[in-house]
Amino acid sequence: MRLKQRTIYLEGDLVYDSVPRLYAVYTRRLRQRIGLRRGLALERIDIAAVTRIDSAGLALIDEISSQHGTHCTVVGGSRQVTEAIDLLRSDSADSQYSLHETSWLERLGAWTLRLRDTVGSATRLSAEVFYRSVASLFRPRGHKRGAVVENLRIIGADAVGIVGLLSLIIGWILALQSAAQLRQFGANIFVADLLAISIVREMGPLMTAIIVAGRSGSAIASEIATMKVSDELDALRTMGIDPVDYVVVPKFQAMTIAMPLLASLSIVIGLLGGLIISLSMLDLTVTGYTDRVFAILKLSDLVTGLSKTVVFAWVIVIIGSYSGFHVSGGASGVGRATTQAVVASIFTVIVVDVIFSFTYL
Amino acid sequence: MARPIVRIRDLNFSYGDTPILKGINAEIYPGQITVIAGRSGCGKTTLLRNIVRLEIPTSGSIELFGHEITSYSEQAFGEVRRRIGMLFQHGALLDSISVHDNIAIPLEQHTRLPPRLITRIVDTKLNRVGLNGVTHLFPSELSGGMKKRAALARAMALDPEILFFDEPSAGLDPMTSKTLDALIIGMAQRFGITLVAVTHELTSIRRIADHILFLDDGEVRFDGTFEEANACCDEVVFDFFHADRRQGLGCVD
Ligand SMILES: Nc1ncnc2c1ncn2[C@@H]1O[C@H](COP(=O)(O)OP(=O)(O)OP(=O)(O)O)[C@@H](O)[C@H]1O
Ligand SMILES: [Mg+2]
């Protein structure tokens, strides 16, 4: 590559293997020399000595000439090279697609409209899911036989291990933390009171909901999203089967049953965990512990604790399926929908929990 | 005749216990357009996948550019892979990145070109397949035919010596598919690129094929030119090549 009197001479092979080096030579040395002598614009790129050219070579020529305005022309070029350039460059006679830029105001407007649509369609979806879930109790149709039982197993039974284990650990932690404080006042026995109230009313239901949101909320979202991007939902529709009936209703029913059961399990095991610590480290007796637990707990505590888990279950199913139905894009869209479902449902579960706490102090 | 660019000997391939390809023998010559034809499910895609080493044959040999690739490690095949392009049946664009970035992938991976030149090459390639102004769109925002063309641009990014197409014109309107055929012929005739296309479309086969490999249930049923295929009296081959005629025409011997 040489520069001489407003002309760059290119020679040899202009191919993928050589172009990166040539371009480096151009940017480091030649461009500067051309730039130094202002007014001496590049006029020609001479390719007479070029033996072979491919897409990279063409890109190099185009790039160099575009940096020097419209006066720069490409000259020389054997028949073979010119032909190659023509073939590489030629457009297929086809329509062009145009893009148009959007201003921030436009984007803000679009965002607002989208938010309104989201709230609207999420509400519609919840109404539809509720209606169809209840209706299908009387007139089962549109979903696979045994789907509810199958889902009960996946959402409920399969989660027993992890829910149990985490509840046990949470029971230990709560007992240890509270004991450290209460022991200072010789009030060891109140550990039982504290555990009973906090586990039954808060920790059990909330822990369970978070685990289920992570396990099953994500599964619901990714299953529906995958079906959506591979046109399976449309296929169901054309067969006269409503996707909500077929996919969401069994999960909704199964979740409504499974969640209170899992939460009950979590409560029992959490209290058991507390008992273990109390016996081994706080010199309490089994009867002492259980007596306190039953004395402090009212039936209404258990009822509010468990009934809010049903609401959590609904939140998880509806947010999961909403994210699934509204997926856009392909494989990566499915990933986004799943993440969004987990984050949104855990957030909503906690917000709902706060509302419950204020309502039933 | 020149040395074959692809040479397949006694190729067998099974998915699990199901044999799909049964003793394939074939040669593909440089600069020619070879069409692999056959009924749906006969193993055309599987054959292509074997040639580009996405599947490893159960037995037999495949030579690409004179390299026996069946025994190559993935790494050793890397050098060869750079010289081939493949257009999948369903496009297989990566959904999470824009059209521009899709086409830039092979350029970024296999060359040390600066981004400015890469962008230029991407634009040229898109222009070549008639897709201007979509560079910043995502694949999910394209129509089926547009995706196919974007995928073609990606397959051509490194100016491969041999290009494999799995059903280039499926899902395209007749005009676009004609343009695509013209493009294929142009690449073969003027650049000496070797092309291997799987297709069912008789019109397309008629336009482009220098050489036809007809597969039937995992075996090569016919190997020759279009004229020979047309005149071939083998029942299956005849039915295929005369499927667009009216019923009742028999083979005239
Ligand atoms: N991943 C796979 N696992 C198991 N079997 C497969 C797989 N892919 C394809 N097959 C089987 O291999 C056979 C050949 O499939 P292939 O995709 O090669 O057909 P094809 O000739 O390309 O058909 P089409 O024209 O419909 O695309 C089919 O019977 C199919 O069931
Ligand atoms: Mg196929």
XYZ file of C-alpha atoms and ligand atoms in Angstrom:
646
model
C 0.000 0.000 0.000
C 1.554 3.268 -1.121
C 0.491 6.886 -1.236
C 1.704 9.008 -4.111
C 0.278 12.239 -5.481
C -3.261 11.996 -4.188
C -3.485 8.362 -5.121
C -3.417 5.285 -2.937
C -2.026 2.246 -4.695
C -3.312 -1.086 -3.488
C -1.703 -4.315 -4.564
C -1.794 -8.065 -4.110
C -4.647 -9.878 -2.423
C -7.351 -7.837 -0.729
C -8.921 -10.649 1.253
C -10.057 -11.443 4.779
C -6.579 -12.478 5.814
C -4.757 -9.395 4.552
C -7.282 -6.590 5.021
C -6.965 -6.151 8.817
C -3.238 -5.447 8.389
C -3.751 -3.146 5.405
C -6.384 -1.175 7.244
C -4.036 -0.773 10.177
C -1.318 0.549 7.860
C -3.821 2.958 6.372
C -5.090 4.318 9.679
C -1.671 4.583 11.318
C 0.404 6.013 8.492
C -1.288 7.033 5.276
C -4.346 8.728 6.689
C -2.179 10.919 8.796
C -0.037 11.932 5.852
C -3.073 12.818 3.826
C -4.494 14.713 6.786
C -1.270 16.679 7.336
C -1.388 18.241 3.935
C -4.807 19.744 4.003
C -6.222 20.654 0.675
C -4.474 17.659 -0.758
C -7.515 15.422 -0.734
C -7.226 11.851 -1.888
C -8.399 11.631 -5.459
C -7.869 8.071 -6.562
C -7.598 4.572 -5.247
C -5.637 2.573 -7.773
C -6.362 -1.126 -7.739
C -4.558 -2.086 -10.945
C -2.146 -4.315 -9.070
C -4.821 -6.085 -7.047
C -4.898 -9.780 -7.822
C -7.778 -10.998 -5.729
C -10.565 -9.286 -3.854
C -13.339 -10.423 -1.562
C -15.908 -8.768 0.691
C -13.275 -7.546 3.109
C -11.294 -5.950 0.284
C -14.371 -4.229 -1.037
C -15.171 -2.934 2.434
C -11.630 -1.569 2.684
C -11.894 0.319 -0.607
C -15.319 1.691 0.282
C -14.163 2.746 3.719
C -11.107 4.572 2.427
C -12.952 6.365 -0.318
C -15.824 7.336 1.982
C -13.358 9.055 4.289
C -12.283 11.339 1.493
C -15.517 12.747 0.230
C -17.115 12.331 -3.122
C -14.135 13.224 -5.254
C -12.318 10.001 -4.604
C -12.631 7.454 -7.380
C -11.504 3.888 -7.764
C -9.392 3.270 -10.871
C -7.560 0.455 -12.566
C -8.722 -2.999 -11.693
C -8.403 -6.017 -13.886
C -11.503 -7.401 -15.520
C -11.677 -10.164 -12.976
C -11.416 -7.825 -10.007
C -13.952 -5.380 -11.403
C -16.365 -8.179 -12.040
C -15.896 -9.503 -8.543
C -16.610 -6.047 -7.153
C -19.745 -5.745 -9.235
C -21.001 -9.078 -8.060
C -20.258 -8.356 -4.434
C -21.844 -4.968 -4.577
C -24.866 -5.579 -6.743
C -28.203 -5.258 -5.003
C -30.887 -7.715 -5.626
C -33.777 -5.787 -7.104
C -35.966 -5.621 -4.074
C -37.803 -3.227 -1.876
C -35.999 -1.291 0.791
C -37.178 -1.132 4.348
C -36.960 2.165 6.133
C -36.513 2.822 9.793
C -37.726 5.831 11.614
C -36.263 7.409 14.699
C -38.394 7.998 17.780
C -38.070 10.987 20.100
C -38.084 10.633 23.901
C -41.550 12.141 24.087
C -42.837 9.510 21.720
C -41.178 6.803 23.787
C -42.660 8.161 27.020
C -46.091 8.133 25.425
C -45.603 4.600 24.180
C -44.438 3.496 27.619
C -47.519 4.993 29.286
C -49.818 3.304 26.823
C -48.005 0.029 27.380
C -48.391 0.325 31.145
C -52.112 0.908 30.734
C -52.346 -2.103 28.440
C -50.383 -4.264 30.864
C -52.643 -3.468 33.789
C -55.712 -3.900 31.621
C -54.757 -7.217 30.147
C -53.419 -8.628 33.415
C -56.771 -7.814 34.991
C -58.642 -9.421 32.131
C -56.446 -12.499 32.377
C -57.072 -12.834 36.131
C -60.813 -12.513 35.618
C -60.695 -15.131 32.909
C -58.580 -17.520 34.946
C -60.862 -17.224 37.985
C -63.991 -17.682 35.956
C -62.713 -20.661 34.029
C -61.183 -22.334 37.060
C -64.470 -22.197 38.893
C -66.481 -23.123 35.811
C -64.308 -26.122 35.092
C -65.122 -27.547 38.527
C -68.676 -28.067 37.324
C -68.043 -28.655 33.662
C -64.544 -29.958 33.137
C -63.445 -29.390 29.577
C -60.529 -28.245 27.535
C -57.746 -29.660 29.628
C -55.913 -32.933 29.712
C -57.411 -35.517 31.986
C -55.375 -35.863 35.165
C -53.662 -32.537 34.599
C -54.604 -31.193 38.025
C -53.207 -34.243 39.795
C -50.078 -34.080 37.682
C -49.639 -30.420 38.567
C -50.315 -31.106 42.230
C -47.416 -33.496 42.160
C -45.083 -31.083 40.388
C -46.046 -27.966 42.335
C -46.802 -29.587 45.682
C -45.297 -32.979 46.331
C -42.010 -32.286 44.598
C -41.521 -29.147 46.690
C -41.994 -30.869 50.052
C -38.294 -31.579 50.505
C -36.997 -28.093 49.911
C -39.832 -26.365 51.786
C -39.321 -28.684 54.774
C -35.577 -28.245 54.868
C -35.669 -24.458 54.621
C -38.445 -24.209 57.231
C -36.426 -26.280 59.659
C -33.445 -23.997 59.204
C -35.573 -20.870 59.539
C -37.009 -22.320 62.770
C -33.504 -22.769 64.111
C -32.418 -19.289 63.137
C -35.447 -17.605 64.677
C -35.073 -19.587 67.896
C -31.381 -18.844 68.198
C -31.739 -15.142 67.460
C -34.638 -14.561 69.825
C -33.157 -16.716 72.570
C -30.018 -14.607 72.599
C -32.123 -11.561 73.462
C -34.695 -13.142 75.759
C -32.164 -15.012 77.855
C -30.859 -11.706 79.195
C -34.183 -11.244 80.966
C -34.507 -14.898 81.981
C -37.454 -15.057 79.668
C -36.415 -18.189 77.788
C -39.906 -19.568 77.720
C -41.146 -16.688 75.581
C -39.124 -18.036 72.711
C -42.051 -20.369 72.133
C -44.513 -17.464 71.958
C -42.352 -15.549 69.561
C -41.805 -18.488 67.282
C -45.434 -19.491 67.251
C -46.658 -16.062 66.232
C -43.944 -15.255 63.717
C -43.879 -18.627 62.018
C -47.618 -19.144 61.786
C -48.467 -15.631 60.736
C -45.459 -14.626 58.639
C -42.479 -16.828 58.094
C -44.229 -20.035 57.099
C -46.562 -18.562 54.485
C -43.998 -16.117 53.134
C -41.145 -18.614 52.862
C -43.380 -21.081 51.115
C -44.630 -18.469 48.681
C -41.105 -17.382 47.814
C -39.947 -20.937 47.226
C -42.989 -21.734 45.127
C -42.593 -18.525 43.123
C -39.015 -19.481 42.358
C -39.821 -23.091 41.527
C -43.240 -23.078 39.937
C -43.803 -19.462 38.946
C -40.750 -19.648 36.732
C -41.829 -23.015 35.344
C -45.287 -21.727 34.465
C -43.876 -18.655 32.753
C -41.280 -20.532 30.737
C -43.670 -23.300 29.720
C -46.282 -20.886 28.436
C -43.696 -18.611 26.853
C -42.105 -21.513 25.003
C -45.503 -22.642 23.772
C -46.209 -19.129 22.630
C -42.988 -18.580 20.680
C -43.307 -21.930 18.950
C -46.889 -21.179 17.924
C -48.266 -24.035 20.050
C -50.804 -21.739 21.676
C -52.116 -20.700 18.281
C -52.287 -24.337 17.293
C -54.438 -25.037 20.369
C -56.677 -22.123 19.493
C -57.228 -23.336 15.967
C -58.242 -26.701 17.402
C -60.894 -24.887 19.416
C -59.110 -25.298 22.739
C -58.647 -22.250 24.906
C -55.031 -21.979 26.078
C -56.181 -20.632 29.440
C -58.358 -23.717 29.938
C -55.708 -26.072 28.746
C -52.600 -24.709 30.395
C -53.475 -22.268 33.156
C -56.575 -23.701 34.807
C -55.007 -26.992 35.978
C -52.071 -25.105 37.416
C -54.342 -22.600 39.076
C -56.418 -25.295 40.743
C -53.401 -27.334 41.748
C -51.641 -24.304 43.159
C -54.713 -23.265 45.156
C -54.686 -26.652 46.875
C -50.951 -27.136 47.166
C -49.980 -23.803 48.630
C -51.895 -23.987 51.964
C -50.728 -27.565 52.390
C -47.108 -26.630 51.819
C -47.470 -23.666 54.152
C -48.946 -25.902 56.875
C -46.015 -28.216 56.462
C -43.658 -25.287 56.661
C -45.314 -24.080 59.886
C -45.154 -27.476 61.568
C -41.545 -28.068 60.637
C -40.533 -24.510 61.520
C -42.010 -24.937 64.996
C -40.284 -28.288 65.256
C -36.990 -26.619 64.427
C -37.645 -24.109 67.200
C -38.411 -26.953 69.572
C -35.126 -28.663 68.842
C -33.165 -25.534 69.715
C -35.281 -24.881 72.803
C -34.676 -28.384 74.129
C -31.010 -28.538 73.421
C -29.895 -25.026 74.268
C -32.578 -23.301 76.351
C -33.479 -25.934 78.940
C -37.138 -25.971 77.960
C -39.268 -29.110 78.072
C -41.409 -30.469 75.295
C -44.632 -29.895 77.169
C -43.500 -26.449 78.281
C -42.862 -25.474 74.666
C -46.035 -26.951 73.187
C -48.212 -25.563 75.978
C -46.970 -22.060 75.284
C -47.434 -22.502 71.557
C -51.027 -23.626 71.870
C -51.805 -21.024 74.513
C -50.621 -18.085 72.469
C -52.024 -19.146 69.103
C -55.582 -18.353 68.230
C -57.441 -20.155 65.500
C -57.707 -16.871 63.610
C -53.913 -16.677 63.366
C -53.832 -19.967 61.550
C -56.751 -19.027 59.337
C -55.257 -15.698 58.232
C -51.840 -17.299 57.804
C -53.156 -20.010 55.544
C -55.728 -17.962 53.684
C -53.147 -15.492 52.567
C -51.164 -18.346 51.061
C -54.113 -18.952 48.756
C -53.859 -15.364 47.583
C -50.115 -15.815 47.124
C -50.830 -18.892 45.002
C -53.137 -16.909 42.743
C -50.611 -14.083 42.426
C -47.908 -16.536 41.361
C -50.016 -18.343 38.773
C -51.443 -15.202 37.259
C -48.175 -13.316 37.056
C -46.417 -16.400 35.714
C -48.955 -17.007 33.004
C -49.236 -13.326 32.168
C -45.491 -13.145 31.563
C -45.716 -16.294 29.481
C -48.579 -15.116 27.302
C -46.968 -11.762 26.666
C -43.546 -12.992 25.682
C -41.952 -11.372 22.666
C -38.917 -12.492 20.744
C -37.687 -16.039 20.633
C -35.441 -17.973 22.976
C -34.199 -14.885 24.773
C -37.772 -13.661 25.197
C -38.541 -16.842 27.120
C -35.635 -16.148 29.444
C -36.798 -12.579 30.007
C -40.372 -13.678 30.655
C -39.219 -16.179 33.265
C -37.032 -13.721 35.116
C -39.750 -11.128 35.017
C -42.294 -13.604 36.358
C -40.169 -14.548 39.367
C -39.191 -11.002 40.247
C -42.702 -9.622 39.807
C -44.394 -12.421 41.733
C -42.033 -12.277 44.708
C -42.464 -8.507 44.798
C -46.239 -8.763 44.612
C -46.363 -11.519 47.225
C -44.499 -9.295 49.670
C -46.725 -6.309 48.927
C -49.823 -8.458 49.452
C -48.314 -9.714 52.697
C -47.889 -6.162 53.954
C -51.509 -5.440 53.168
C -52.563 -8.537 55.095
C -50.395 -7.554 58.045
C -52.018 -4.147 58.293
C -55.502 -5.552 57.895
C -55.186 -8.297 60.527
C -53.022 -6.851 63.229
C -13.081 -33.764 -14.133
C -11.637 -31.754 -11.248
C -11.100 -33.265 -7.860
C -14.346 -33.465 -5.930
C -14.678 -30.914 -3.139
C -16.836 -33.269 -1.107
C -16.490 -37.012 -1.328
C -18.752 -39.325 0.631
C -18.017 -43.029 0.935
C -20.363 -45.643 2.422
C -21.802 -43.166 4.853
C -24.089 -44.595 7.521
C -25.781 -42.572 10.179
C -28.355 -43.377 12.852
C -30.275 -41.360 15.385
C -30.208 -43.746 18.320
C -31.143 -47.118 16.876
C -32.931 -45.738 13.844
C -30.757 -45.818 10.742
C -31.352 -42.626 8.769
C -28.606 -42.682 6.132
C -27.788 -46.055 4.655
C -24.612 -46.397 2.666
C -24.473 -43.055 0.881
C -21.865 -42.628 -1.849
C -21.602 -39.275 -3.562
C -19.260 -36.674 -4.916
C -19.720 -32.948 -5.205
C -17.592 -31.043 -7.705
C -16.260 -27.496 -7.329
C -18.123 -24.720 -9.086
C -21.229 -26.814 -9.548
C -24.655 -26.430 -8.096
C -25.662 -29.711 -6.572
C -29.246 -30.207 -5.571
C -30.154 -32.803 -2.981
C -33.750 -33.733 -3.576
C -36.123 -36.280 -2.167
C -39.359 -36.733 -0.288
C -39.849 -35.150 3.101
C -38.121 -37.119 5.854
C -35.770 -39.033 3.559
C -32.696 -37.666 5.313
C -31.631 -34.614 3.295
C -31.111 -32.345 6.259
C -29.369 -35.152 8.096
C -26.958 -35.614 5.193
C -26.081 -31.909 5.222
C -25.584 -31.997 8.968
C -23.153 -34.864 8.531
C -21.186 -33.060 5.853
C -20.746 -29.940 7.968
C -19.920 -32.117 10.959
C -22.870 -31.215 13.127
C -23.437 -34.957 13.369
C -20.759 -37.623 13.414
C -21.388 -40.547 11.039
C -21.823 -44.015 12.480
C -19.473 -45.326 9.815
C -18.056 -44.348 6.438
C -15.960 -41.426 5.344
C -16.519 -37.818 4.351
C -13.799 -35.791 2.676
C -14.128 -32.008 2.549
C -11.471 -30.103 0.579
C -9.467 -33.324 0.665
C -9.553 -33.530 4.478
C -11.026 -36.638 5.984
C -13.231 -34.831 8.486
C -14.911 -37.730 10.236
C -11.781 -38.297 12.296
C -11.124 -34.608 12.968
C -11.455 -33.100 16.391
C -13.730 -30.111 16.736
C -10.646 -27.915 16.899
C -9.030 -29.302 13.783
C -12.309 -28.831 11.965
C -12.315 -25.129 12.860
C -10.013 -24.268 9.953
C -12.286 -26.089 7.535
C -15.435 -24.619 9.029
C -14.280 -21.140 8.098
C -14.370 -22.106 4.434
C -17.949 -23.331 4.463
C -21.247 -21.553 4.904
C -24.511 -23.084 5.978
C -28.034 -21.811 5.727
C -30.365 -23.752 8.001
C -33.865 -24.838 7.105
C -35.362 -22.418 9.610
C -32.815 -19.631 9.382
C -31.474 -20.057 12.926
C -30.755 -16.387 13.519
C -29.944 -15.609 17.136
C -33.025 -13.922 18.516
C -31.402 -11.927 21.235
C -29.218 -9.805 18.960
C -29.943 -7.542 16.006
C -29.684 -8.535 12.370
C -26.434 -6.594 12.101
C -24.890 -8.434 15.038
C -26.040 -11.783 13.700
C -24.178 -11.252 10.470
C -21.191 -9.796 12.285
C -20.738 -12.939 14.427
C -18.643 -14.943 11.967
C -16.673 -11.829 11.016
C -15.843 -11.064 14.621
C -15.013 -14.649 15.433
C -12.871 -15.509 12.449
C -11.161 -12.289 11.395
C -9.452 -9.381 13.061
C -11.289 -6.731 11.081
C -12.077 -3.426 12.799
C -15.774 -2.733 13.545
C -16.039 -0.100 10.800
C -15.124 -2.576 8.108
C -17.330 -5.253 9.631
C -20.287 -2.891 9.469
C -19.509 -2.193 5.829
C -19.359 -5.874 4.996
C -22.614 -6.510 6.839
C -24.280 -3.731 4.864
C -22.952 -5.069 1.576
C -24.188 -8.555 2.364
C -27.622 -7.331 3.377
C -27.779 -5.223 0.262
C -26.853 -8.278 -1.730
C -29.884 -10.175 -0.454
C -32.174 -7.171 -0.772
C -32.540 -6.306 2.885
C -31.541 -2.696 3.417
C -32.482 -0.754 6.490
C -33.218 -3.696 8.738
C -29.800 -3.871 10.366
C -31.010 -2.682 13.741
C -34.171 -4.755 13.842
C -34.317 -8.006 15.777
C -35.024 -11.295 14.033
C -38.452 -11.536 15.657
C -39.386 -8.321 13.857
C -38.734 -9.805 10.401
C -41.054 -11.770 8.171
C -40.251 -15.388 7.363
C -38.731 -14.569 3.986
C -36.731 -11.679 5.397
C -35.293 -13.978 8.072
C -34.250 -16.419 5.400
C -32.451 -13.712 3.500
C -30.758 -12.385 6.627
C -29.594 -15.916 7.372
C -28.284 -16.187 3.826
C -26.350 -12.963 4.325
C -24.849 -14.474 7.458
C -23.903 -17.682 5.654
C -22.159 -15.604 2.970
C -20.375 -13.316 5.415
C -16.940 -14.884 5.069
C -17.156 -15.495 1.311
C -17.172 -19.257 1.770
C -15.881 -21.622 -0.894
C -18.806 -23.926 -0.461
C -22.278 -23.009 0.691
C -24.913 -25.410 1.952
C -28.541 -24.392 1.750
C -31.323 -26.254 3.434
C -34.397 -25.317 1.435
C -33.399 -21.813 0.353
C -36.706 -20.960 -1.227
C -39.149 -22.555 1.202
C -41.592 -19.937 2.377
C -40.592 -17.364 -0.218
C -42.820 -15.932 -2.897
C -42.037 -16.974 -6.480
C -40.393 -13.661 -7.351
C -38.118 -13.627 -4.327
C -37.247 -17.240 -4.798
C -36.375 -16.499 -8.403
C -34.102 -13.677 -7.289
C -32.507 -16.029 -4.839
C -31.976 -18.642 -7.521
C -30.367 -16.003 -9.728
C -28.123 -15.111 -6.833
C -27.162 -18.750 -6.380
C -26.376 -19.183 -10.050
C -24.387 -15.947 -10.067
C -22.298 -17.062 -7.133
C -21.557 -20.392 -8.745
C -20.838 -19.160 -12.264
C -18.908 -16.013 -11.588
C -17.249 -16.758 -8.295
C -16.760 -20.439 -8.677
C -18.442 -21.026 -5.318
C -19.700 -24.541 -4.906
C -23.300 -24.750 -3.844
C -25.214 -27.583 -2.335
C -28.914 -26.950 -1.979
C -31.621 -29.116 -0.515
C -34.892 -28.327 -2.167
C -38.180 -29.862 -3.242
C -39.180 -27.129 -5.613
C -39.152 -28.486 -9.135
C -39.068 -25.042 -10.712
C -36.104 -24.162 -8.609
C -34.334 -27.447 -9.332
C -34.895 -26.905 -13.044
C -33.394 -23.444 -12.848
C -30.314 -24.091 -10.796
C -29.245 -27.734 -10.744
C -26.057 -28.834 -12.500
C -26.144 -32.075 -10.613
C -28.894 -33.864 -8.713
C -28.622 -36.323 -5.864
C -31.951 -37.952 -5.246
C -32.369 -39.568 -1.835
C -34.996 -42.095 -0.949
C -35.278 -43.482 2.545
C -31.633 -42.777 3.342
C -30.199 -44.139 0.103
C -29.043 -42.451 -3.085
C -31.671 -43.401 -5.618
C -30.393 -41.272 -8.455
C -27.224 -39.321 -9.219
C -26.961 -37.274 -12.426
C -28.114 -34.195 -14.321
C -31.596 -32.732 -14.485
C -32.175 -34.038 -18.016
C -31.177 -37.520 -16.922
C -33.457 -37.279 -13.911
C -36.325 -36.204 -16.113
C -35.805 -39.164 -18.371
C -35.161 -41.597 -15.541
C -37.570 -44.465 -15.379
C -37.070 -45.425 -11.783
C -40.557 -45.274 -10.327
C -39.796 -43.094 -7.315
C -37.604 -40.682 -9.257
C -40.156 -40.457 -12.040
C -42.993 -39.711 -9.644
C -40.986 -36.987 -7.991
C -39.886 -35.216 -11.137
C -43.288 -35.480 -12.738
C -45.301 -34.668 -9.639
C -46.416 -31.359 -11.142
C -47.852 -33.067 -14.231
C -51.296 -34.528 -14.445
C -51.868 -38.030 -13.209
C -51.868 -40.886 -15.652
C -48.706 -40.086 -17.545
C -46.546 -43.139 -17.561
C -42.911 -43.481 -18.381
C -42.292 -43.861 -22.085
C -39.480 -46.280 -22.622
N -32.691 -35.036 16.073
C -33.293 -36.157 15.606
N -33.461 -37.237 16.396
C -34.035 -38.357 15.919
N -34.491 -38.513 14.658
C -34.354 -37.482 13.823
C -33.747 -36.253 14.241
N -33.729 -35.404 13.187
C -34.306 -36.074 12.158
N -34.682 -37.311 12.529
C -35.295 -38.317 11.672
O -34.474 -38.473 10.549
C -35.241 -38.643 9.381
C -34.735 -37.719 8.317
O -34.912 -36.388 8.741
P -34.395 -35.154 7.894
O -34.597 -33.938 8.730
O -33.025 -35.422 7.420
O -35.408 -35.167 6.673
P -35.469 -34.217 5.422
O -35.192 -35.067 4.249
O -34.617 -33.019 5.614
O -36.993 -33.819 5.387
P -37.696 -32.394 5.061
O -37.695 -32.268 3.594
O -39.065 -32.584 5.596
O -36.932 -31.328 5.762
C -36.694 -38.428 9.751
O -37.321 -39.677 9.760
C -36.645 -37.880 11.165
O -37.675 -38.447 11.924
Mg -35.015 -31.010 6.040
